[in-house]
Every structure is written in structure tokens, then in C-alpha cells.
Short mmCIF file of N, CA, C and O in Angstrom, two decimals:
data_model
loop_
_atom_site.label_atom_id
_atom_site.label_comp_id
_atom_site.label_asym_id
_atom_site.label_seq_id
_atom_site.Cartn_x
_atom_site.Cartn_y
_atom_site.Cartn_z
N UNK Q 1 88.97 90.80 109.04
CA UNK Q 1 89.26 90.00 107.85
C UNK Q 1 89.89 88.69 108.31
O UNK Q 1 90.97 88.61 108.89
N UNK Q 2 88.90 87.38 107.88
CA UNK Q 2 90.17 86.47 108.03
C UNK Q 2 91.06 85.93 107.24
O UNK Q 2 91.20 86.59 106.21
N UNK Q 3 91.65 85.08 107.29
CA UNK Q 3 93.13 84.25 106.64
C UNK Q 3 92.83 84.21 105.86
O UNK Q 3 93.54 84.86 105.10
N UNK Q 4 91.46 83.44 105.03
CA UNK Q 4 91.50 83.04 103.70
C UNK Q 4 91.08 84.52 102.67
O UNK Q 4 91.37 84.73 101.49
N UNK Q 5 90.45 85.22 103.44
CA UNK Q 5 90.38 86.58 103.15
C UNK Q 5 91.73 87.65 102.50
O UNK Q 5 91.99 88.20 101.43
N UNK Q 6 92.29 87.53 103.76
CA UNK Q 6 93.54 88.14 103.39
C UNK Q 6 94.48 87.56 102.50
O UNK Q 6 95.12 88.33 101.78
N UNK Q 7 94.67 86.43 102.42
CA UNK Q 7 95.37 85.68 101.36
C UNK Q 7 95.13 86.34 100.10
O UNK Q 7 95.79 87.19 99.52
N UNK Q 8 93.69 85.59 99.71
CA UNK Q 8 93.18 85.87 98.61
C UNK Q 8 93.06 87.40 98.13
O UNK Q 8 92.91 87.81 96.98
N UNK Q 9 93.14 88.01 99.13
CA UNK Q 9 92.81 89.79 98.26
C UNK Q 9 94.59 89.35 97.92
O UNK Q 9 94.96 88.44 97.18
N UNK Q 10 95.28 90.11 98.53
CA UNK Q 10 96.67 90.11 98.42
C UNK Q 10 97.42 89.82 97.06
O UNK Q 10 98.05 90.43 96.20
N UNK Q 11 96.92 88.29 97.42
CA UNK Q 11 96.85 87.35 95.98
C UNK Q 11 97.14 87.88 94.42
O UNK Q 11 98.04 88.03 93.59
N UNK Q 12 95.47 88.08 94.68
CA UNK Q 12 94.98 88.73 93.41
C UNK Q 12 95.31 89.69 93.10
O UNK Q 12 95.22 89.81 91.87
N UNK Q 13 95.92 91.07 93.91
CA UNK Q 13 95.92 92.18 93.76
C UNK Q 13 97.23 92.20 93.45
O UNK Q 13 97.67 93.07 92.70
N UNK Q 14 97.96 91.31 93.95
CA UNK Q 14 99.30 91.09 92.93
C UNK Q 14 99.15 90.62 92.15
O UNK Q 14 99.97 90.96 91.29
N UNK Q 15 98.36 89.78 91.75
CA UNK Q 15 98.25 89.05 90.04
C UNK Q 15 97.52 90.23 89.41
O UNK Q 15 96.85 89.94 88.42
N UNK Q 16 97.53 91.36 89.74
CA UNK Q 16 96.87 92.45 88.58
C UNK Q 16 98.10 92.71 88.17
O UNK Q 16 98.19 92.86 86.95
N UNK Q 17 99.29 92.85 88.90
CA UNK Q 17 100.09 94.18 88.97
C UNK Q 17 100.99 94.31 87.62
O UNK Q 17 101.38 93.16 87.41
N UNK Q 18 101.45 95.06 86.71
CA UNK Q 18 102.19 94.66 85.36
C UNK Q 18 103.25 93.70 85.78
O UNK Q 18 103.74 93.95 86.89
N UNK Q 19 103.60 92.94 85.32
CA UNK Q 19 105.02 92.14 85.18
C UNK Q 19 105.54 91.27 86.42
O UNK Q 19 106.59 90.63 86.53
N UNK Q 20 104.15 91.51 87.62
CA UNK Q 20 104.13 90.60 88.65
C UNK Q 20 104.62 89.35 88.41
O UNK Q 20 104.18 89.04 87.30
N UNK Q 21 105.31 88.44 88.85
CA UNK Q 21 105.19 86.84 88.91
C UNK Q 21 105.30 86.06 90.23
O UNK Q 21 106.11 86.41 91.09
N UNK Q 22 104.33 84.80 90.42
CA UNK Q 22 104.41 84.10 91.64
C UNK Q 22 105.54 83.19 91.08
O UNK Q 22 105.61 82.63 89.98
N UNK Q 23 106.53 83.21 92.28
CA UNK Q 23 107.31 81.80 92.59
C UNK Q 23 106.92 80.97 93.68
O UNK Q 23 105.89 81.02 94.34
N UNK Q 24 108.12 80.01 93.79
CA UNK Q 24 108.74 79.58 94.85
C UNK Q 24 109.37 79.25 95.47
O UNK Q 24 109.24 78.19 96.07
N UNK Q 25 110.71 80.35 95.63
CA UNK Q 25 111.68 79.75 95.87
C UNK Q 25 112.47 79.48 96.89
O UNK Q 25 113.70 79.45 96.80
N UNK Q 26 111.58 79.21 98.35
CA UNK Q 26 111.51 78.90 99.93
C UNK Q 26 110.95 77.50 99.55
O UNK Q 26 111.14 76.75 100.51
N UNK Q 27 110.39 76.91 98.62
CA UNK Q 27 109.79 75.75 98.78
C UNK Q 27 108.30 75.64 98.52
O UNK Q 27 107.93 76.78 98.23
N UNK Q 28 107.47 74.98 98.50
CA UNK Q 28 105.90 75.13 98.30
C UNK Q 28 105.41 75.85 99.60
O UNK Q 28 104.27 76.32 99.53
N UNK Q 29 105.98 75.99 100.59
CA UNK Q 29 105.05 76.49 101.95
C UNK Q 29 104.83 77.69 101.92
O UNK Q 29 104.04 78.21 102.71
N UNK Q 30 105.81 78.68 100.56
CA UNK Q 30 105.91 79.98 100.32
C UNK Q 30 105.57 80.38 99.00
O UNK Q 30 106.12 79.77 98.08
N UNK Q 31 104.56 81.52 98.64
CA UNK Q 31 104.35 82.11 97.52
C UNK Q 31 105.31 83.38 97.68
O UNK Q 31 105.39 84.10 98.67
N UNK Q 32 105.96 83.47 96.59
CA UNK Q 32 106.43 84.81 96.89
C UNK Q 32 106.26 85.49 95.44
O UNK Q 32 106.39 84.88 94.38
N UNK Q 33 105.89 87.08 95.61
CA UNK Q 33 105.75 87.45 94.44
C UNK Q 33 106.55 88.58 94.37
O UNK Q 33 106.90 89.29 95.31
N UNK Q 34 106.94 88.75 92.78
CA UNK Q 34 108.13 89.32 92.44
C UNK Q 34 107.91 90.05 91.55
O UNK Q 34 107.08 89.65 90.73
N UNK Q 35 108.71 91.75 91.25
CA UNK Q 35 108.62 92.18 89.35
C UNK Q 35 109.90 92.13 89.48
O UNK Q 35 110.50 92.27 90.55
N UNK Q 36 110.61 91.83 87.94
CA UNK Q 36 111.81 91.97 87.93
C UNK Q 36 112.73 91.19 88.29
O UNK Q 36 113.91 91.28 87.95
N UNK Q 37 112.04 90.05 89.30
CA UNK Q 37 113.48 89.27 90.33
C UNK Q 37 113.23 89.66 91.58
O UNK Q 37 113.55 89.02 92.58
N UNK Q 38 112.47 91.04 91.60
CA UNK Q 38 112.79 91.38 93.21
C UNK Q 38 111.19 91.35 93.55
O UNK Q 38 110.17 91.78 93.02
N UNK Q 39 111.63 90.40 95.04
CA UNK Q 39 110.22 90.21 95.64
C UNK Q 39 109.80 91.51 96.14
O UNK Q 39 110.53 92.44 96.49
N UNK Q 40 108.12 91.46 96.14
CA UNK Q 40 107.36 92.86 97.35
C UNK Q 40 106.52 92.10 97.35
O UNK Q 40 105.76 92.38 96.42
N UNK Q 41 106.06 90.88 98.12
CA UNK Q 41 105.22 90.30 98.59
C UNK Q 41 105.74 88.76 98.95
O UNK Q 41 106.57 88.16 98.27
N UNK Q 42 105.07 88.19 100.25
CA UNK Q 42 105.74 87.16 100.41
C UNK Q 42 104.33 86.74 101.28
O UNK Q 42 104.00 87.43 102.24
N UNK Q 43 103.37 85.33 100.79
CA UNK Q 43 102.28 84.88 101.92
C UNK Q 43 103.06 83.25 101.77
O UNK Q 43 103.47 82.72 100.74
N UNK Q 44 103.09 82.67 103.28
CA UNK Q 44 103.68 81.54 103.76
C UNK Q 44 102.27 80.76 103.98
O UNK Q 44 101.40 81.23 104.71
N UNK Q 45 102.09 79.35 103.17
CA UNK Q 45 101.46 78.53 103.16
C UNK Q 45 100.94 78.12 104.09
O UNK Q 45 99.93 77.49 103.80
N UNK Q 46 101.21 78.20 105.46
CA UNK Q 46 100.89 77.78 107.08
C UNK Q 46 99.79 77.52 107.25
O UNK Q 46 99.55 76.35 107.55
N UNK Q 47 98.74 78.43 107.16
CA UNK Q 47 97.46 78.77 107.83
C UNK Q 47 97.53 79.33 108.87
O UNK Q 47 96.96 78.91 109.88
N UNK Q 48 98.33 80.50 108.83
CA UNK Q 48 98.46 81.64 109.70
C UNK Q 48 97.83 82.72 108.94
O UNK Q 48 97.47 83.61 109.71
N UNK Q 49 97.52 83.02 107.50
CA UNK Q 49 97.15 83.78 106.91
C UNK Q 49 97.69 84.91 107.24
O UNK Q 49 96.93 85.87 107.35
N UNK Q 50 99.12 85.08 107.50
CA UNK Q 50 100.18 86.34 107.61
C UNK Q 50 100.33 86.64 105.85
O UNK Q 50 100.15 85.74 105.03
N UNK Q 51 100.75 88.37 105.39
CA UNK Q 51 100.47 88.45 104.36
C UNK Q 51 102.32 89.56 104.77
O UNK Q 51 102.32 90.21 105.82
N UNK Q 52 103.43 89.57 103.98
CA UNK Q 52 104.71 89.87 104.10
C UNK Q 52 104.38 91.18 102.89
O UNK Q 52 104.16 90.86 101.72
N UNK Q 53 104.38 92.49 103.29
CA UNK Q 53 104.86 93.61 102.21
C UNK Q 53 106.43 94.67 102.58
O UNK Q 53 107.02 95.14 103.56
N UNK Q 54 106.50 94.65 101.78
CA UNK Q 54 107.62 96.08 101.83
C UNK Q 54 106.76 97.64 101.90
O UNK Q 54 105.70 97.94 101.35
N UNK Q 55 107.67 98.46 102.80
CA UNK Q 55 106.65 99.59 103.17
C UNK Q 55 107.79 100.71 103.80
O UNK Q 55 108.77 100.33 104.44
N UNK Q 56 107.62 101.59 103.62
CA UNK Q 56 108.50 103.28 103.17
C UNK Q 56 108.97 103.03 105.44
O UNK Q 56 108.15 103.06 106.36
N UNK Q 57 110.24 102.86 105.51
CA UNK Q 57 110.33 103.18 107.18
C UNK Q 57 109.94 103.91 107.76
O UNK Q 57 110.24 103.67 108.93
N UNK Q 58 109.18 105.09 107.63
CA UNK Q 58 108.59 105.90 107.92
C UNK Q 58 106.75 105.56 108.37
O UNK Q 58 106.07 105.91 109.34
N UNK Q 59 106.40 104.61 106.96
CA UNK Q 59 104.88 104.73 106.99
C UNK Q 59 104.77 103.10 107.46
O UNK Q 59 103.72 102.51 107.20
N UNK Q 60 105.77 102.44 108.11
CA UNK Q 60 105.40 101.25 108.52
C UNK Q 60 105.33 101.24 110.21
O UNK Q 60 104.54 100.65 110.94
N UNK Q 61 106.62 102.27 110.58
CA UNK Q 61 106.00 102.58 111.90
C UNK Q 61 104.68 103.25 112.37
O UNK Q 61 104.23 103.04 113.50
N UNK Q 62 103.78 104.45 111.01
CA UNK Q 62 102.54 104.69 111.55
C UNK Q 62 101.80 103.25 111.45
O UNK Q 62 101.57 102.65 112.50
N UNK Q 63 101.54 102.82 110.54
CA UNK Q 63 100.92 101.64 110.02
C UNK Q 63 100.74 101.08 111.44
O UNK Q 63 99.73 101.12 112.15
N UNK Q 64 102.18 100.45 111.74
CA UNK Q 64 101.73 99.43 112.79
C UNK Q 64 101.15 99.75 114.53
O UNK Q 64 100.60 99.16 115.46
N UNK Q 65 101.68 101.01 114.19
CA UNK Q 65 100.76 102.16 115.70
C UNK Q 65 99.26 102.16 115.32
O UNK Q 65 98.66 101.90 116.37
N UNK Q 66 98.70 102.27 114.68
CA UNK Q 66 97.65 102.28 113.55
C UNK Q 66 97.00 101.61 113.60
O UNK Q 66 95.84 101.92 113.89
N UNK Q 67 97.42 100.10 113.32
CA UNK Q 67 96.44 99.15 112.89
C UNK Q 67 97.18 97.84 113.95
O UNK Q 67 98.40 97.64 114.02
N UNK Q 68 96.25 97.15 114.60
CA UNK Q 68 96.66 96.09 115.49
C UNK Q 68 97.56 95.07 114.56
O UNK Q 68 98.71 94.65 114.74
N UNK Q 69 96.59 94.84 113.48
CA UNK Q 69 96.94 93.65 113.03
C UNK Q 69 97.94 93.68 111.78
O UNK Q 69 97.87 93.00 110.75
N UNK Q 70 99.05 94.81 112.19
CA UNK Q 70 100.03 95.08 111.03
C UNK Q 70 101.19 94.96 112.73
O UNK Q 70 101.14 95.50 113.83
N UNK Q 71 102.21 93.85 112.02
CA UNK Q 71 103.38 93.99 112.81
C UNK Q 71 104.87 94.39 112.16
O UNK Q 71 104.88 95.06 111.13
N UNK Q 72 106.13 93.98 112.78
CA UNK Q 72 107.20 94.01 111.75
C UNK Q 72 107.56 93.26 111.03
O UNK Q 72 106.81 92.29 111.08
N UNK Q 73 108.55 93.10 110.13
CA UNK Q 73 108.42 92.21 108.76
C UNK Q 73 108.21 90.43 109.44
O UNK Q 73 108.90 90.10 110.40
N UNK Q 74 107.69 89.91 109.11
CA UNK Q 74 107.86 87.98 109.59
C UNK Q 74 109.34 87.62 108.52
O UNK Q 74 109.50 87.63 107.30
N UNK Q 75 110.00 87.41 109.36
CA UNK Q 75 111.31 86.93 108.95
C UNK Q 75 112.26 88.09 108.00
O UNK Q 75 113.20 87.95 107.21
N UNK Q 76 111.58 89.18 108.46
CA UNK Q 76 112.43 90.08 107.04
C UNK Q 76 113.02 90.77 107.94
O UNK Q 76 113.30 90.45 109.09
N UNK Q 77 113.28 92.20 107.12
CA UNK Q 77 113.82 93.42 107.93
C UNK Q 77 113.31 94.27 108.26
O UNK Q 77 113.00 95.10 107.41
N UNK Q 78 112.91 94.54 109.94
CA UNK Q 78 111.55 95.17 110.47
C UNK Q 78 111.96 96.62 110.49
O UNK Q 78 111.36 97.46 111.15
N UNK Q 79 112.97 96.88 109.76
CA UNK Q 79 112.69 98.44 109.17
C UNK Q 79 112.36 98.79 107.62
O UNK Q 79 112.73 99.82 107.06
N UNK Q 80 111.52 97.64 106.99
CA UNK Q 80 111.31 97.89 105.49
C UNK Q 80 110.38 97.23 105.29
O UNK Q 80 109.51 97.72 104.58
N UNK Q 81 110.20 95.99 105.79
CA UNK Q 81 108.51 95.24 105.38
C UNK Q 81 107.84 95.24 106.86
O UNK Q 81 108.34 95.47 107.96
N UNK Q 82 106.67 94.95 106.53
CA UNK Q 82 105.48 95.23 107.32
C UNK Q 82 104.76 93.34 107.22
O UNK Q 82 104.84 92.64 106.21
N UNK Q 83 104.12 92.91 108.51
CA UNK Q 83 103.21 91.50 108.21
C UNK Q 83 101.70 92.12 108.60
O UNK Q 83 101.23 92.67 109.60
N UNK Q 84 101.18 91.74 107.23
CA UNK Q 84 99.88 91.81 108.20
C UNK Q 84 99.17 90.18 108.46
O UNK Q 84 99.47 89.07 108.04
N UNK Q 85 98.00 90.72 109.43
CA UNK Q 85 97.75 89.60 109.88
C UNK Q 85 96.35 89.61 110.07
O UNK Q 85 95.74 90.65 110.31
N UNK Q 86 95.65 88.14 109.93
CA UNK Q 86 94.40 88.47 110.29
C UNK Q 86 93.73 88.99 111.26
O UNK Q 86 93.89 88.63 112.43
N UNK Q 87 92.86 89.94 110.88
CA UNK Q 87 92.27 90.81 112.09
C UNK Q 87 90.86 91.70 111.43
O UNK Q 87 90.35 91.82 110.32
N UNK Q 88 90.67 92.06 112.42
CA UNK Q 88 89.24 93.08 112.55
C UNK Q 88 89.77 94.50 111.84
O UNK Q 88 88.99 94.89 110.98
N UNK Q 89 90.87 95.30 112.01
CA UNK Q 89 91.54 96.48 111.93
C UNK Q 89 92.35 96.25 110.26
O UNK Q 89 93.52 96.64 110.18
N UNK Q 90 91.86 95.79 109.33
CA UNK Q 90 92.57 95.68 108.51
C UNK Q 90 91.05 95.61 106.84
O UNK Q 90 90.11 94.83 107.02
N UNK Q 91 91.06 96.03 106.17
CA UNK Q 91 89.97 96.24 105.54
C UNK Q 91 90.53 96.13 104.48
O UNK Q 91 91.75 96.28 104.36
N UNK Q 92 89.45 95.74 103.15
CA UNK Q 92 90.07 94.95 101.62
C UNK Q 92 91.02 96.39 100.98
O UNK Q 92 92.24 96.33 100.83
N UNK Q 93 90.24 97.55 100.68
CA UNK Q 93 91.03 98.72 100.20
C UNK Q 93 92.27 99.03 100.80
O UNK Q 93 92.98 99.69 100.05
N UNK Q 94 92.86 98.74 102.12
CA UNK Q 94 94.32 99.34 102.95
C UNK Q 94 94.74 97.51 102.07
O UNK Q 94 95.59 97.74 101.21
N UNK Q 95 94.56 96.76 102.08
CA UNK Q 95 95.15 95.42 102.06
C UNK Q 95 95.71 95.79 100.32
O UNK Q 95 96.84 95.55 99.90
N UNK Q 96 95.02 96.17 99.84
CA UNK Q 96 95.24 96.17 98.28
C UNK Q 96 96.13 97.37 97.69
O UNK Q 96 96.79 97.38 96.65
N UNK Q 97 95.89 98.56 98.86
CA UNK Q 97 96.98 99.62 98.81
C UNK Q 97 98.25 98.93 99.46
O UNK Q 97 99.34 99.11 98.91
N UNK Q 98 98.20 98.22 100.49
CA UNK Q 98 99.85 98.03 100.52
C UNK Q 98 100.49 97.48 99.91
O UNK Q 98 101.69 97.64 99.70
N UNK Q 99 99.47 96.42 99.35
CA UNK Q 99 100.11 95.72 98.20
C UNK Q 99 100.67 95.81 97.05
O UNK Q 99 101.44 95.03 96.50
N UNK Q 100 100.17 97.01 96.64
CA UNK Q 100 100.37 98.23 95.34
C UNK Q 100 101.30 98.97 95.64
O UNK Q 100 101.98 99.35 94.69
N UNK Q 101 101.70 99.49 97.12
CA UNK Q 101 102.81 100.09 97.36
C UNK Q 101 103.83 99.68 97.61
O UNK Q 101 104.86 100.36 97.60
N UNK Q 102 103.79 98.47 97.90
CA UNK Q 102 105.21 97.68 97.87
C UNK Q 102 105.79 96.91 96.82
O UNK Q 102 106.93 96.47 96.64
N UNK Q 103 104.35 96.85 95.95
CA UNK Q 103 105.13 96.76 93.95
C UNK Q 103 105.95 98.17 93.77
O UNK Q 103 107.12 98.07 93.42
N UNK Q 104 105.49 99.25 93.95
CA UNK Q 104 105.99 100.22 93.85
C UNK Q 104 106.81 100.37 94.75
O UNK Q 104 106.30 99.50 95.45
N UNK Q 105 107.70 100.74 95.40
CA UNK Q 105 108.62 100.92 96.11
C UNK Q 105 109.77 99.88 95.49
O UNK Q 105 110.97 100.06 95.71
N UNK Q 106 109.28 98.85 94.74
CA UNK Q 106 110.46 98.04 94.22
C UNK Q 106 110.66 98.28 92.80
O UNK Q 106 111.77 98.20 92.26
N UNK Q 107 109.41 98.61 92.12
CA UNK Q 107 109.63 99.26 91.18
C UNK Q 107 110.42 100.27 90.69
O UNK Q 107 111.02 100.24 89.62
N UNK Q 108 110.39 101.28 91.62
CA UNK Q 108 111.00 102.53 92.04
C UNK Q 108 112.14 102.28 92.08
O UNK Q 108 112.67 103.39 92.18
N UNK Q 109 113.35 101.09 92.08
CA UNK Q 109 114.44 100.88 92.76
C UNK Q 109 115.07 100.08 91.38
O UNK Q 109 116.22 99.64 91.48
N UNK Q 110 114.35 99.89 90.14
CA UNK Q 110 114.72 98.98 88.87
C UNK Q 110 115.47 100.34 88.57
O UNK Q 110 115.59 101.43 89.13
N UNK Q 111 115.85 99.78 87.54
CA UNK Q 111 116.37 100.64 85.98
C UNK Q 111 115.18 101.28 85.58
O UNK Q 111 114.03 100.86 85.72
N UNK Q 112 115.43 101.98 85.24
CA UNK Q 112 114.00 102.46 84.08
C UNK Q 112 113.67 101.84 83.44
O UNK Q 112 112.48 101.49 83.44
N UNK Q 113 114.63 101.37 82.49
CA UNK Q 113 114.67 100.51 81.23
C UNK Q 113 113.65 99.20 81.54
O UNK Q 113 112.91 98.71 80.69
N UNK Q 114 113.75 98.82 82.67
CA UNK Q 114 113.24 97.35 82.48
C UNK Q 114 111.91 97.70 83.85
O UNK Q 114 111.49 96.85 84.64
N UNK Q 115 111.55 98.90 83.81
CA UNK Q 115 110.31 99.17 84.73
C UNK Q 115 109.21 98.55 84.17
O UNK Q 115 109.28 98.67 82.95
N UNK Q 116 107.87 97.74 84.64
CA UNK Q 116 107.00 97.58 84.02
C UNK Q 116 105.96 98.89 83.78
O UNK Q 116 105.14 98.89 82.86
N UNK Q 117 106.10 99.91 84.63
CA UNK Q 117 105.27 100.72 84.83
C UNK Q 117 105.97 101.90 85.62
O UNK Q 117 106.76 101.64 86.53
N UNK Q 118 105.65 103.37 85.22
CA UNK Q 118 106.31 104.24 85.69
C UNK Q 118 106.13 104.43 87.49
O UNK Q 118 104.91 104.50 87.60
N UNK Q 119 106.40 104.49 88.16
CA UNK Q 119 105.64 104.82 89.32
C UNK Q 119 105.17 105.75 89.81
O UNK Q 119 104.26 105.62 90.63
N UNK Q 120 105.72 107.09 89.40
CA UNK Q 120 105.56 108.41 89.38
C UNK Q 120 103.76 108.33 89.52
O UNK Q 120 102.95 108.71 90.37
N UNK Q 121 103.65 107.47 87.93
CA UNK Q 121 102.43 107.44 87.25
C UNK Q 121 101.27 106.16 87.65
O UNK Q 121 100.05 106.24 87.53
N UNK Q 122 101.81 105.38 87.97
CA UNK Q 122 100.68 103.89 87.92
C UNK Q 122 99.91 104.04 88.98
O UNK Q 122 100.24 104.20 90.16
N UNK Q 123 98.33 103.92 88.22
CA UNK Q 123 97.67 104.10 89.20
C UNK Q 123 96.42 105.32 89.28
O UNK Q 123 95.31 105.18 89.78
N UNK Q 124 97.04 106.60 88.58
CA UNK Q 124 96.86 107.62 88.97
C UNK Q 124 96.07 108.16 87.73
O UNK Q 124 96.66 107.97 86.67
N UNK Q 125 94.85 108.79 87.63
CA UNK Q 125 93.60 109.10 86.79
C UNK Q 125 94.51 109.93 85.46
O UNK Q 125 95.60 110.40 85.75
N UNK Q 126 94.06 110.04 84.19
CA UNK Q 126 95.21 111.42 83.49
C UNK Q 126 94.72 112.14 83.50
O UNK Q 126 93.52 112.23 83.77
N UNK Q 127 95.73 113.21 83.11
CA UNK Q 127 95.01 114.52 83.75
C UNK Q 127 94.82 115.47 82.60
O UNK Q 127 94.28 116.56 82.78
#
């Protein structure tokens, strides 16, 4: 996948998410996207096409054993977000799941009250 690739899924797949919003509040060189106030996504304007998620400490160390082109957070805390990066080892469906899981994982961490979406539940067929 390259840069403009990865950008753009990412992107979009946060502009699905309920109650998502893009800022900017690093400056224009940074999109960062947020529910609630609290970011789970962060892509830096560069043309590095690095893509910044939050990810369970557990499933970011398989991740990045895993997949070449997943490292530790770019500028964050490399026991909670994950960068991915352009590469061969990285495919649109894993790009759009992490992206979904790191709405969720912040989701998970609101009030109830002001959740856009249950997490238990989002996502998941009814049964």
C-alpha cells in the first residue's frame, strides 16, 4: 500500500465512525481525529504517509512482530499507539480494522453518557 493509499483509507474510515471529528490542533501539518475530545488517530501532513492509531499493549506488540510496516507510536507512547507505514505487509481491511479499534478503545474509556456508540456492540451483525 502506498502513502496516498494509506492516508486516504484511514481517512475515510474515520470519517464513517459516529461522532468522529477532524482537527487541528498541532497546526495544518497534522490531521488529528477525535470522538469526544479524545484523539485515536493522528496522520501528519509530511508525505511520509505514516498513519498514528491507539492499540490494546498486548495486540500492538503482535501487530508489529507481524507486520513490517507497523512500528511504535511516531511521537506517542510506544506502549499504546501503533504507526503504520507504507508498505507491502499492510492491506485496506487490517488498515480499516485498526482504525475502528482505536475509535473503540477510546470509546471504551468515555462516560457512557456521552458514548457515541456502545462498544460492546458497534460493528457487530444482531443477533
Amino acid at each position: 500500500m502506498d502513502a496516498a493509499d494509506l492516508i486516504s483509507l484511514a481517512a475515510e474510515r474515520a470519517d464513517e465512525l459516529p461522532g468522529a471529528t477532524r482537527d487541528n490542533p498541532f497546526g495544518p501539518e497534522w490531521d488529528v481525529y477525535k470522538v469526544r475530545g479524545r484523539v485515536f488517530l493522528l496522520i501528519p501532513l509530511d508525505g511520509t504517509g505514516r498513519v498514528t492509531v491507539k492499540s490494546h499493549p498486548d495486540d500492538a506488540i503482535a501487530l508489529r512482530e507481524a507486520f513490517a510496516d507497523i512500528a511504535p507510536g511516531y511521537h506517542m507512547n510506544k506502549k499504546h499507539w501503533i504507526t503504520l507505514t507504507p508498505g507491502p505487509t499492510l492491506e485496506t481491511g487490517l488498515v480499516a480494522e485498526l482504525v475502528t479499534e482505536s475509535y473503540l478503545l477510546v470509546v471504551e474509556k468515555l462516560p457512557r453518557a456521552v458514548r457515541p456508540v456502545d462498544p460492546e456492540l458497534f460493528g457487530r451483525p444482531p443477533s
